[in-house]
Short mmCIF file of C-alpha atoms and ligand atoms in Angstrom, two decimals:
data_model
loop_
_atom_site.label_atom_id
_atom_site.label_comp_id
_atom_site.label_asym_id
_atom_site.label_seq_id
_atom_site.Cartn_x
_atom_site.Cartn_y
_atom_site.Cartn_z
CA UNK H 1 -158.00 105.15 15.63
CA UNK H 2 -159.21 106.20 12.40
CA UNK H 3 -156.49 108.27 9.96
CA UNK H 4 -159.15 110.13 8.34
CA UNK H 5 -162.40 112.25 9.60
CA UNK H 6 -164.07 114.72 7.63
CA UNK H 7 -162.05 117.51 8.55
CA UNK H 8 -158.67 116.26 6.85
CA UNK H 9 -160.40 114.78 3.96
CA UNK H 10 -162.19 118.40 3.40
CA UNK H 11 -158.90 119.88 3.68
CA UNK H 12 -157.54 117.48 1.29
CA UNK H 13 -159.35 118.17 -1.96
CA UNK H 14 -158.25 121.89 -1.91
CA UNK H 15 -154.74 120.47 -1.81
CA UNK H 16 -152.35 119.78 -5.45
CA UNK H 17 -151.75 115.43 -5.66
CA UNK H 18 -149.95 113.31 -4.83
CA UNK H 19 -148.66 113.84 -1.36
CA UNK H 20 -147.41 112.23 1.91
CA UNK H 21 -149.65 112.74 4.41
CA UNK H 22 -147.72 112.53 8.03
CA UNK H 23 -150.31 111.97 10.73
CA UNK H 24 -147.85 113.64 13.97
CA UNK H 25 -150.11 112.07 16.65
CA UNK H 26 -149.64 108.56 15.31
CA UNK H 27 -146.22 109.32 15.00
CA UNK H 28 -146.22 110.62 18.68
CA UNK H 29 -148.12 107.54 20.17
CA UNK H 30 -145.65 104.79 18.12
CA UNK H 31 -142.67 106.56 19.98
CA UNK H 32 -144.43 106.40 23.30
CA UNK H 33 -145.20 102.81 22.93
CA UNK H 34 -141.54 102.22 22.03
CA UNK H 35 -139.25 103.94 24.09
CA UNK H 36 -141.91 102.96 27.24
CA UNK H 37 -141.36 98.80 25.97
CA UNK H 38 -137.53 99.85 25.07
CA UNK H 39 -136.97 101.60 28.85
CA UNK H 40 -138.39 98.92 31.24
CA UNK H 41 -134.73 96.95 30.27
CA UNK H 42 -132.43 99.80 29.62
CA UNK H 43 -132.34 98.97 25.90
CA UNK H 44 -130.77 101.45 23.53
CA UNK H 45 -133.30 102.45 20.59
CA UNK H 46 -131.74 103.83 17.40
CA UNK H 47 -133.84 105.12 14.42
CA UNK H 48 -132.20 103.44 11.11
CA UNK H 49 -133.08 106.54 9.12
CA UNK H 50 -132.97 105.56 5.54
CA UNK H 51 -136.80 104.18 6.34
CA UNK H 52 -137.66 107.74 6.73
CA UNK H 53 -135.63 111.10 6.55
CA UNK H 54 -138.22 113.74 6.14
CA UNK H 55 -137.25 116.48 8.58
CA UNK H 56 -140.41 116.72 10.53
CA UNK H 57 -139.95 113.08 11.36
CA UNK H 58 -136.36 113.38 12.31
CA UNK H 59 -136.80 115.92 14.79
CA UNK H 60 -139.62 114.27 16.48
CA UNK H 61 -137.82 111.07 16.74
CA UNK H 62 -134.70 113.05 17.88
CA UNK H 63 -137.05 114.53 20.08
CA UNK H 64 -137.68 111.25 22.03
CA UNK H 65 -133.29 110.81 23.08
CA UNK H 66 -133.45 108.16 20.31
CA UNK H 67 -130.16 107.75 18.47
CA UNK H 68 -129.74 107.46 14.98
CA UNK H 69 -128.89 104.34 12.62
CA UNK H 70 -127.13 105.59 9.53
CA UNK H 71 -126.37 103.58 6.08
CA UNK H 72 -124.61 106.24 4.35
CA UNK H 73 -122.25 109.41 4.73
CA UNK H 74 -124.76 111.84 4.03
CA UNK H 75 -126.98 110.58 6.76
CA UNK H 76 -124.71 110.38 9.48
CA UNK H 77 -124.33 114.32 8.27
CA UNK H 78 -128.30 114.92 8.36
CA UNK H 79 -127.95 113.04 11.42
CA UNK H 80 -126.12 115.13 13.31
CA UNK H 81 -128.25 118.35 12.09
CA UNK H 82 -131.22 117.22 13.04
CA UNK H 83 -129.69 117.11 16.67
CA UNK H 84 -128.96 113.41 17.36
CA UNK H 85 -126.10 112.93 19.42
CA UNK H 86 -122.66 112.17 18.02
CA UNK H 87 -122.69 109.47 20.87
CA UNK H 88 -126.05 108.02 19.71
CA UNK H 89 -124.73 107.65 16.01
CA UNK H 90 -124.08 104.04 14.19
CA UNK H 91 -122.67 103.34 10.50
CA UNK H 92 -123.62 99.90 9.50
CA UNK H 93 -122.84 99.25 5.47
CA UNK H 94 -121.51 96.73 3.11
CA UNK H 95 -119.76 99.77 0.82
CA UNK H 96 -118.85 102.70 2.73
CA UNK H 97 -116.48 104.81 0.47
CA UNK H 98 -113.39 106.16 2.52
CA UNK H 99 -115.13 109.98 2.16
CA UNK H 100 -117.88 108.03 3.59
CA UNK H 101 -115.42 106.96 6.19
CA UNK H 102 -113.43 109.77 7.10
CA UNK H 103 -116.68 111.69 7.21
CA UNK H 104 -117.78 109.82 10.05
CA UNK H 105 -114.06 110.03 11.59
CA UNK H 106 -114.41 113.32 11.99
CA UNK H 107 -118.24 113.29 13.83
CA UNK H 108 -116.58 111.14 16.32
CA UNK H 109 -119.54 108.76 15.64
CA UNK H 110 -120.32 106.41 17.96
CA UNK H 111 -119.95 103.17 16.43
CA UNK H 112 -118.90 102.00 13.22
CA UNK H 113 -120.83 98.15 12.00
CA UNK H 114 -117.82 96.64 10.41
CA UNK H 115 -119.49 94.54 7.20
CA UNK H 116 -115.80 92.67 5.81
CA UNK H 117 -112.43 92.00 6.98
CA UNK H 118 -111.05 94.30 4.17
CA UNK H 119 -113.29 97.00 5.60
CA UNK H 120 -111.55 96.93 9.17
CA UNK H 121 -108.30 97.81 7.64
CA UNK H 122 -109.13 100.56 5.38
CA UNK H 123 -111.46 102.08 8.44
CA UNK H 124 -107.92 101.20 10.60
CA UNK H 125 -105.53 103.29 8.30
CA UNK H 126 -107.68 106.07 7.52
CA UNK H 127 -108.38 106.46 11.37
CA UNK H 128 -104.73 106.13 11.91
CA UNK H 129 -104.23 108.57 9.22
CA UNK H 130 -106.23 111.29 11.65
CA UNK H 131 -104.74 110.15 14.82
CA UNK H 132 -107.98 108.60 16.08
CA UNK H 133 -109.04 105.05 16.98
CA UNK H 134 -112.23 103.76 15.35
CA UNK H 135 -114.78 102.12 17.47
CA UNK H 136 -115.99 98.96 15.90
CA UNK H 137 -118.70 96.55 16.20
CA UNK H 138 -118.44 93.44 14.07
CA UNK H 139 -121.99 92.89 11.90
CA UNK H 140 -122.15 89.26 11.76
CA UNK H 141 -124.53 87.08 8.79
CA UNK H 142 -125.79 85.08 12.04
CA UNK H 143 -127.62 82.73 9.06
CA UNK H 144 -131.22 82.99 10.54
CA UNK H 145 -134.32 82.70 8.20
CA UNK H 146 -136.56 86.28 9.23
CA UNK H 147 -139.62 84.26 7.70
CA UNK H 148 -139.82 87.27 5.45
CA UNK H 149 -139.89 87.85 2.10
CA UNK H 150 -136.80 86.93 0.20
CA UNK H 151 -136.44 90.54 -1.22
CA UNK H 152 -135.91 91.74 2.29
CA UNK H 153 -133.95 89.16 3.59
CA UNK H 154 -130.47 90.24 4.85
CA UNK H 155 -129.26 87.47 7.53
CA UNK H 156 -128.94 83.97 5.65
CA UNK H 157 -125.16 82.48 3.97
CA UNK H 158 -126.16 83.86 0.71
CA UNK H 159 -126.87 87.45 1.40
CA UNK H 160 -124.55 89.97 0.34
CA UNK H 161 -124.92 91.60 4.15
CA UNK H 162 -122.25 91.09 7.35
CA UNK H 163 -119.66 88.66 8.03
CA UNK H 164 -119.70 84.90 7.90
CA UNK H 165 -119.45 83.01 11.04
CA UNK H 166 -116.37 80.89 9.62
CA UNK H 167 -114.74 84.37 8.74
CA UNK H 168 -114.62 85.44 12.15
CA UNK H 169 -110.76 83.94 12.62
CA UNK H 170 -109.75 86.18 10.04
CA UNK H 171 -111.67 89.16 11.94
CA UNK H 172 -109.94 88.60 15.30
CA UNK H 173 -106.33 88.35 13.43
CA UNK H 174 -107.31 91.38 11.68
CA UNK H 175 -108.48 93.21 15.06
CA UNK H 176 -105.10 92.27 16.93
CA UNK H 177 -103.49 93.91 14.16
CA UNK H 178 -105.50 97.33 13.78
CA UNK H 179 -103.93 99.40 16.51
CA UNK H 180 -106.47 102.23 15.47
CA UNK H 181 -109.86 100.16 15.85
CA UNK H 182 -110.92 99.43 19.21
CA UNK H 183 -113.83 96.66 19.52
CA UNK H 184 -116.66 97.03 21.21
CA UNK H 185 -118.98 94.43 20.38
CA UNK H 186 -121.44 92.29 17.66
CA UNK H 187 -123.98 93.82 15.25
CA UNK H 188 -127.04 92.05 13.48
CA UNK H 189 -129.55 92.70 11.22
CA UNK H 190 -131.19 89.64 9.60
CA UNK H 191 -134.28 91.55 7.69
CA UNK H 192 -137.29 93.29 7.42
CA UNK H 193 -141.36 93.05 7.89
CA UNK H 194 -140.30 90.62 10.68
CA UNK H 195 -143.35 89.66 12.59
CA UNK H 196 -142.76 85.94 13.74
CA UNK H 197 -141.43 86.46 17.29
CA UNK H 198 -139.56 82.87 16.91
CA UNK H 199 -137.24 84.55 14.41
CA UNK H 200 -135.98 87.02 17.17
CA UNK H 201 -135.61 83.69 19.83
CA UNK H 202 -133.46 82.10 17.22
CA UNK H 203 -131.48 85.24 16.85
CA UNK H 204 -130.92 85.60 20.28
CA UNK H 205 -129.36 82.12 20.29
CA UNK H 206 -126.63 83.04 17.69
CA UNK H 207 -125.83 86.01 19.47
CA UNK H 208 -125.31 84.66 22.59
CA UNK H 209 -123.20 81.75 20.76
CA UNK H 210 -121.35 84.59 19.02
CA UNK H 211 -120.69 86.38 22.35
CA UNK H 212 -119.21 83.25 23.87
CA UNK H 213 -117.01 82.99 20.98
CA UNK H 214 -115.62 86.50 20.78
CA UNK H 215 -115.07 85.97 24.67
CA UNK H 216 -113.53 82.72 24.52
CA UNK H 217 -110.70 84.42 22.09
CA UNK H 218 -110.02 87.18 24.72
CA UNK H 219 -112.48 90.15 23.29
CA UNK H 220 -114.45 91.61 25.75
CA UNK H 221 -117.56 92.26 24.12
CA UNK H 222 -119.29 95.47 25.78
CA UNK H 223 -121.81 96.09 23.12
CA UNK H 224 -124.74 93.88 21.38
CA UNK H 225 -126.64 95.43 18.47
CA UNK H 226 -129.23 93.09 17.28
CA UNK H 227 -130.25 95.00 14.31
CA UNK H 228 -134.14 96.34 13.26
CA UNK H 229 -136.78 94.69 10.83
CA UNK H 230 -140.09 94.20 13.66
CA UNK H 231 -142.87 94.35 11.20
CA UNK H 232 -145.95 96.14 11.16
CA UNK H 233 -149.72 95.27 10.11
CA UNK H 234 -150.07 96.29 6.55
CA UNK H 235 -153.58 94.73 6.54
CA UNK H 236 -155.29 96.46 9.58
CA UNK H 237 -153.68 99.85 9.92
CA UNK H 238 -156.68 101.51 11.61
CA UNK H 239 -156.65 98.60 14.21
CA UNK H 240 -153.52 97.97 15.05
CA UNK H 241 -151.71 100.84 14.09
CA UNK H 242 -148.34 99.97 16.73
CA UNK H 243 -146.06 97.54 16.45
CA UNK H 244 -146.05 95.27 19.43
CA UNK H 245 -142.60 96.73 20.73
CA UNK H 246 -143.83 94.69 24.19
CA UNK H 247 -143.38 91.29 22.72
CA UNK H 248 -140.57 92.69 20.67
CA UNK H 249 -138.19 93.64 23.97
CA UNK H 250 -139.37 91.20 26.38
CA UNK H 251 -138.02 88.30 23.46
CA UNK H 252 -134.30 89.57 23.78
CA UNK H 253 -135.44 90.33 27.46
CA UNK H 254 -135.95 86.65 27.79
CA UNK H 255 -133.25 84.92 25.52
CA UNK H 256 -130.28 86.98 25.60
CA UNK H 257 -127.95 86.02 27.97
CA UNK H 258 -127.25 90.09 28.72
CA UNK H 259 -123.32 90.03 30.76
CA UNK H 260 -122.93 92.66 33.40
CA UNK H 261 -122.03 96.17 32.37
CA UNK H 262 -123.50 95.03 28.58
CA UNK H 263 -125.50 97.30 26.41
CA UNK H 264 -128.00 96.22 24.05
CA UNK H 265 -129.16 98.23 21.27
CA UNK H 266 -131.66 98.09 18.83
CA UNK H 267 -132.22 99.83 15.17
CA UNK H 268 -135.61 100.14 14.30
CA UNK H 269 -136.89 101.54 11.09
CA UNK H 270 -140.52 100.40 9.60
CA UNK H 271 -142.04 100.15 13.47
CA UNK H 272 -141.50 103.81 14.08
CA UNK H 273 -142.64 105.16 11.05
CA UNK H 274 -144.95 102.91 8.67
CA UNK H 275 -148.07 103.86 10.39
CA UNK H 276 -148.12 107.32 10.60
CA UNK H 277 -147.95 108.37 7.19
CA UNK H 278 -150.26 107.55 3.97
CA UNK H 279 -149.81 108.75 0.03
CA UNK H 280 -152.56 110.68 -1.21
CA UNK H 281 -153.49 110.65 -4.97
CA UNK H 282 -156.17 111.32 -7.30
CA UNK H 283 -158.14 109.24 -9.63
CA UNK H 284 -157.30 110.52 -13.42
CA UNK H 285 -159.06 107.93 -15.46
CA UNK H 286 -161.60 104.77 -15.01
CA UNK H 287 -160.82 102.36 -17.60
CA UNK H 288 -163.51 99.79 -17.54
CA UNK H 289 -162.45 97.19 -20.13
CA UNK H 290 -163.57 93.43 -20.79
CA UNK H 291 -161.73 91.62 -18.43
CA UNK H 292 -160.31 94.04 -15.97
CA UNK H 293 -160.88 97.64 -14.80
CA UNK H 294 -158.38 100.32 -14.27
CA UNK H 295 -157.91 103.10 -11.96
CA UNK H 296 -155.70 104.91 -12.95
CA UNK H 297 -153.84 107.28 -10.06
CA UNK H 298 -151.57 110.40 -10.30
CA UNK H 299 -149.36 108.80 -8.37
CA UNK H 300 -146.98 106.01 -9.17
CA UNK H 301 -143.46 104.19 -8.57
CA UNK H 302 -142.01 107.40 -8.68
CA UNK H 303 -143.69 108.36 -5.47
CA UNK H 304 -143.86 104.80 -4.00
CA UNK H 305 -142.16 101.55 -5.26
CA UNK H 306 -142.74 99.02 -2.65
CA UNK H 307 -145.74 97.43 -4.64
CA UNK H 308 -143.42 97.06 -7.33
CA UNK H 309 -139.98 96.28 -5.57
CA UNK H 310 -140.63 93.87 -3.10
CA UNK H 311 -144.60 93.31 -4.21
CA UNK H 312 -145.88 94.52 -0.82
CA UNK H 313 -149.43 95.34 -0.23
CA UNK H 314 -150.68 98.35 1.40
CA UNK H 315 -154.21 99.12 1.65
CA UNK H 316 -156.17 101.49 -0.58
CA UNK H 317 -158.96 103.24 0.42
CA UNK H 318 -161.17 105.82 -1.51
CA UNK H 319 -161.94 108.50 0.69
CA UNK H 320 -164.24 110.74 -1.42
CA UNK H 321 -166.68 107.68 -1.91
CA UNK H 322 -166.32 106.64 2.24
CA UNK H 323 -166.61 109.67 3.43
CA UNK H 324 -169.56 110.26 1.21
CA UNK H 325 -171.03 107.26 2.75
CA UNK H 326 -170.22 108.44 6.14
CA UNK H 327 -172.41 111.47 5.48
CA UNK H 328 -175.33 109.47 5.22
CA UNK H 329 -174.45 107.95 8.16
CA UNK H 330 -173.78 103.80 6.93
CA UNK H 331 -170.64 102.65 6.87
CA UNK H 332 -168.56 102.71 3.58
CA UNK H 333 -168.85 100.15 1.01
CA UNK H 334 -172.34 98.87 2.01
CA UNK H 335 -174.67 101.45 -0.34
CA UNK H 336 -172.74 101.91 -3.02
CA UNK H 337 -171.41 99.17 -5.53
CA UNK H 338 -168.16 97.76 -5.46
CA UNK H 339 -165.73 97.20 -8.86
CA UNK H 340 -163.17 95.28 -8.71
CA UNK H 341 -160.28 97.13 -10.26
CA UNK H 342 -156.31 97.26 -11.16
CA UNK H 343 -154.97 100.51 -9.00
CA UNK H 344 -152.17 101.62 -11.38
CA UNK H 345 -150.03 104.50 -11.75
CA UNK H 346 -149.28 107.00 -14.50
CA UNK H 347 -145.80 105.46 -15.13
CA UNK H 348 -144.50 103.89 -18.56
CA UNK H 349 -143.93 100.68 -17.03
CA UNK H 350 -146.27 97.52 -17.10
CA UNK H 351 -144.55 97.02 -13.30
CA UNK H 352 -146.31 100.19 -12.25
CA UNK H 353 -149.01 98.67 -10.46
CA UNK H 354 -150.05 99.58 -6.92
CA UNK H 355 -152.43 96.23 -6.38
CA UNK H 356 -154.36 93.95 -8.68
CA UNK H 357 -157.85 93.36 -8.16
CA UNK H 358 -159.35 95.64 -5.60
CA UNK H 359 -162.37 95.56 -4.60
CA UNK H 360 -163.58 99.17 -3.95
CA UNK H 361 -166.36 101.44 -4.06
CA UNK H 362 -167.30 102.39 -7.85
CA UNK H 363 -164.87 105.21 -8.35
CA UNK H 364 -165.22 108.53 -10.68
CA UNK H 365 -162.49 110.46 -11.83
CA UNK H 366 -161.11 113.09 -9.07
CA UNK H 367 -161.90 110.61 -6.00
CA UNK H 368 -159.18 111.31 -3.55
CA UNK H 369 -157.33 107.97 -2.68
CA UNK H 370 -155.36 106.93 0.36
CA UNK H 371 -152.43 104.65 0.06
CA UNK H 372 -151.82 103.22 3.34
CA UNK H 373 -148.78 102.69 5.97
CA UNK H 374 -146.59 104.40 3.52
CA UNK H 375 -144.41 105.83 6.13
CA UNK H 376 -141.59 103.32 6.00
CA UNK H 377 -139.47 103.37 2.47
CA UNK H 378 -141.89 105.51 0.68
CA UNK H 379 -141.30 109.16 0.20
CA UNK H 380 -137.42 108.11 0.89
CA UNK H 381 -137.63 105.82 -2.42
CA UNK H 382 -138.77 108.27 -4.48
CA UNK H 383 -137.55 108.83 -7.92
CA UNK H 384 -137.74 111.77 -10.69
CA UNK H 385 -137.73 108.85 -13.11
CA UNK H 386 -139.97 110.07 -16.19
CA UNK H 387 -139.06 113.89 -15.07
CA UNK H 388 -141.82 113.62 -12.31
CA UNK H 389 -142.76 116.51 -9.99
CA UNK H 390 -141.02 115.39 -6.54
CA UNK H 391 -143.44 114.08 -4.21
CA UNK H 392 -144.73 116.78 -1.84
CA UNK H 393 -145.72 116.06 2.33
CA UNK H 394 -148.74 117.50 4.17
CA UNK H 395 -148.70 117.17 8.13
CA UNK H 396 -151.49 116.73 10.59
CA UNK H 397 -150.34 120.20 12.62
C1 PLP J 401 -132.50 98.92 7.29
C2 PLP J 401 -131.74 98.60 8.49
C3 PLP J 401 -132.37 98.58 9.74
C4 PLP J 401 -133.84 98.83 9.94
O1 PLP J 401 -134.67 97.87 9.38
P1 PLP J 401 -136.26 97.94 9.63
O2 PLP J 401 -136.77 96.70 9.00
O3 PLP J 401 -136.74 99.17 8.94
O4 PLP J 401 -136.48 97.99 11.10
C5 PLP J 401 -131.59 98.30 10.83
N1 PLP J 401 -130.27 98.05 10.73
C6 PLP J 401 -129.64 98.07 9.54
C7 PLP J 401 -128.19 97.79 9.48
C8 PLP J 401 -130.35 98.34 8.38
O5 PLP J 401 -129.71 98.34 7.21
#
């Protein structure tokens, strides 16, 4: 299904650049597919919210009896406005400051993911501190390759993420001793973009090793979180606009061995929310030089930074010069001549570069421009670097 017809694109060029555009309906669909693929097993779906926390797109994930996945203090907070449970709510985080902490000891959270042995005991005497007892899962560095790129790997020896394997001694000394924590099972998360279904077979195999081993020392372990990071397709968002959540569950479905009375949960980010949204900008300038051409965009890093962050690729589309070729009725790009040009933003950086070498449509100053699958880390990242306007959104309805 198409993003854009005439209608939005109309409505579009009476509207101030750049914005996020958040398409509801593809929003709506991704959360069907999922929680349908999620509910055949009884999996638990949370929503790790720093991919997305624009309100409209909390409450209709809330909407769906989705819990929430939170990395910080103030999330866990906007969390619990936006209506998700206080039993749905999980705190993974390698620094969580003790306001951070105590925060969440007062939500009665859910779960907190435990990322260090030092970590258990401050979360231990500031719970004991309140007269509560912490629940705890243990995020383990399960040291499996996502086949992703490096920048978003979070699951391997060297990353800064979770606890080694040969640390987990240490963690069941430190457990016995923490009469405020009370253990209820193993947390993962090994990256992002993930869309090798081998990666998630592998994982499965270190959790199930890791279950064994938590069991073998006399912890009952009641809950497995295998973390997020199923990837979606940057490259064909029109055609395959949902992440295959089927091949997704039935994997852990499959592979992990799933004990009696067990929950599994999941934290998704990027599959729920890449796809439905897209950055709209304006052409400024055409620089045609010798060797390259430049398009230069009113929007930049400051509105999205994945191109220069991680040097992901989304597509970019002109949609003043398609849907000018849609009025004549031939399909875009045919008619008219294509340039090959630099798609840059307006930012004092030589980094702020959307994607080299485009091949597009000629394009003329004012042509409104689509950034695609910019739903996941987009408007979240950013920035009033260079005292920029902050990024407005537009929804479908
Ligand atoms: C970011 C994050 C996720 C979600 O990752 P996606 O790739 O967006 O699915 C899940 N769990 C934790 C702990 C995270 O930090």
């Amino acid at each position: 299904m198409p993003m854009f017809d005439e209608d939005n694109i109309t409505k579009f060029k009476e509207l101030e650049t750049p914005f996020y555009y958040y398409d509801l309906n593809i929003l709506r669909e991704t959360l069907d597919a999922c929680t349908n693929a999620s509910a055949k097993y009884g999996f638990h779906v949370h929503y790790a919210m720093k991919a997305n926390f624009n309100p409209k797109v909390l409450d209709m994930i809330q909407s769906y009896g989705i819990g929430a996945d939170c990395v910080s203090g103030n999330e866990v907070k906007a969390a619990i406005e936006h209506g998700f449970g206080k039993e749905n709510i999980v705190f993974a985080g390698v620094g969580k400051s003790d306001k951070e902490i105590n925060l969440a000891l007062d939500a009665d959270i859910f779960c907190f993911n435990a990322e260090s042995v030092q970590e258990l005991f401050i979360i231990n005497d500031l719970a004991k501190a309140k007269n509560k007892s912490a629940a705890i899962a243990i995020r383990i560095n399960p040291n499996v390759d996502a086949h992703t790129h490096h920048f978003i790997t979070t699951g391997l020896d060297e990353n800064k993420f979770g606890i080694n394997s040969w640390q987990l001694p240490d963690v069941v000394d430190a457990l016995r001793k923490c009469d405020s924590l009370k253990f209820l099972g193993i947390h993962f998360h090994i990256g992002s973009q993930i869309t090798d279904m081998e990666v998630y077979k592998n994982l499965c195999t270190r959790i199930n090793e890791m279950q064994d081993w938590f069991a073998d020392h006399g912890f009952e372990v009641k809950l497995l979180n295998t973390g997020g990071g199923l990837g979606v397709d940057y490259h064909n968002p029109d055609t395959n606009g949902t992440a295959d959540f089927e091949s997704y569950f039935k994997v852990f479905k499959d592979f992990l061995n799933v004990k009696p009375g067990q929950e599994v949960h999941f934290e998704l980010g990027r599959a729920l929310v890449a796809q439905c949204s897209a950055l709209i900008s304006r052409v400024l300038y055409v620089k045609n030089g010798q060797k390259k051409n430049f398009l230069v965009l009113d929007a930049g890093m400051t509105e999205l930074i994945r191109p220069m962050l991680y040097q992901a690729y989304h597509q970019i589309e002109n949609l003043s010069r398609e849907s000018e070729s849609n009025e004549r009725g031939v399909a875009a790009n045919r008619q008219s001549p294509t340039v090959h040009y630099d798609v840059v933003g307006p930012i004092c950086e030589s980094t702020d570069c959307f994607q080299k070498d485009v091949e597009m449509p000629e394009s003329y100053r004012g042509d409104l421009i689509a950034i695609r699958t910019t739903g996941a880390y987009g408007e979240v990242m950013a920035s009033g670097y260079n005292l920029r306007d902050r990024v407005g959104s537009v929804y479908s309805e």
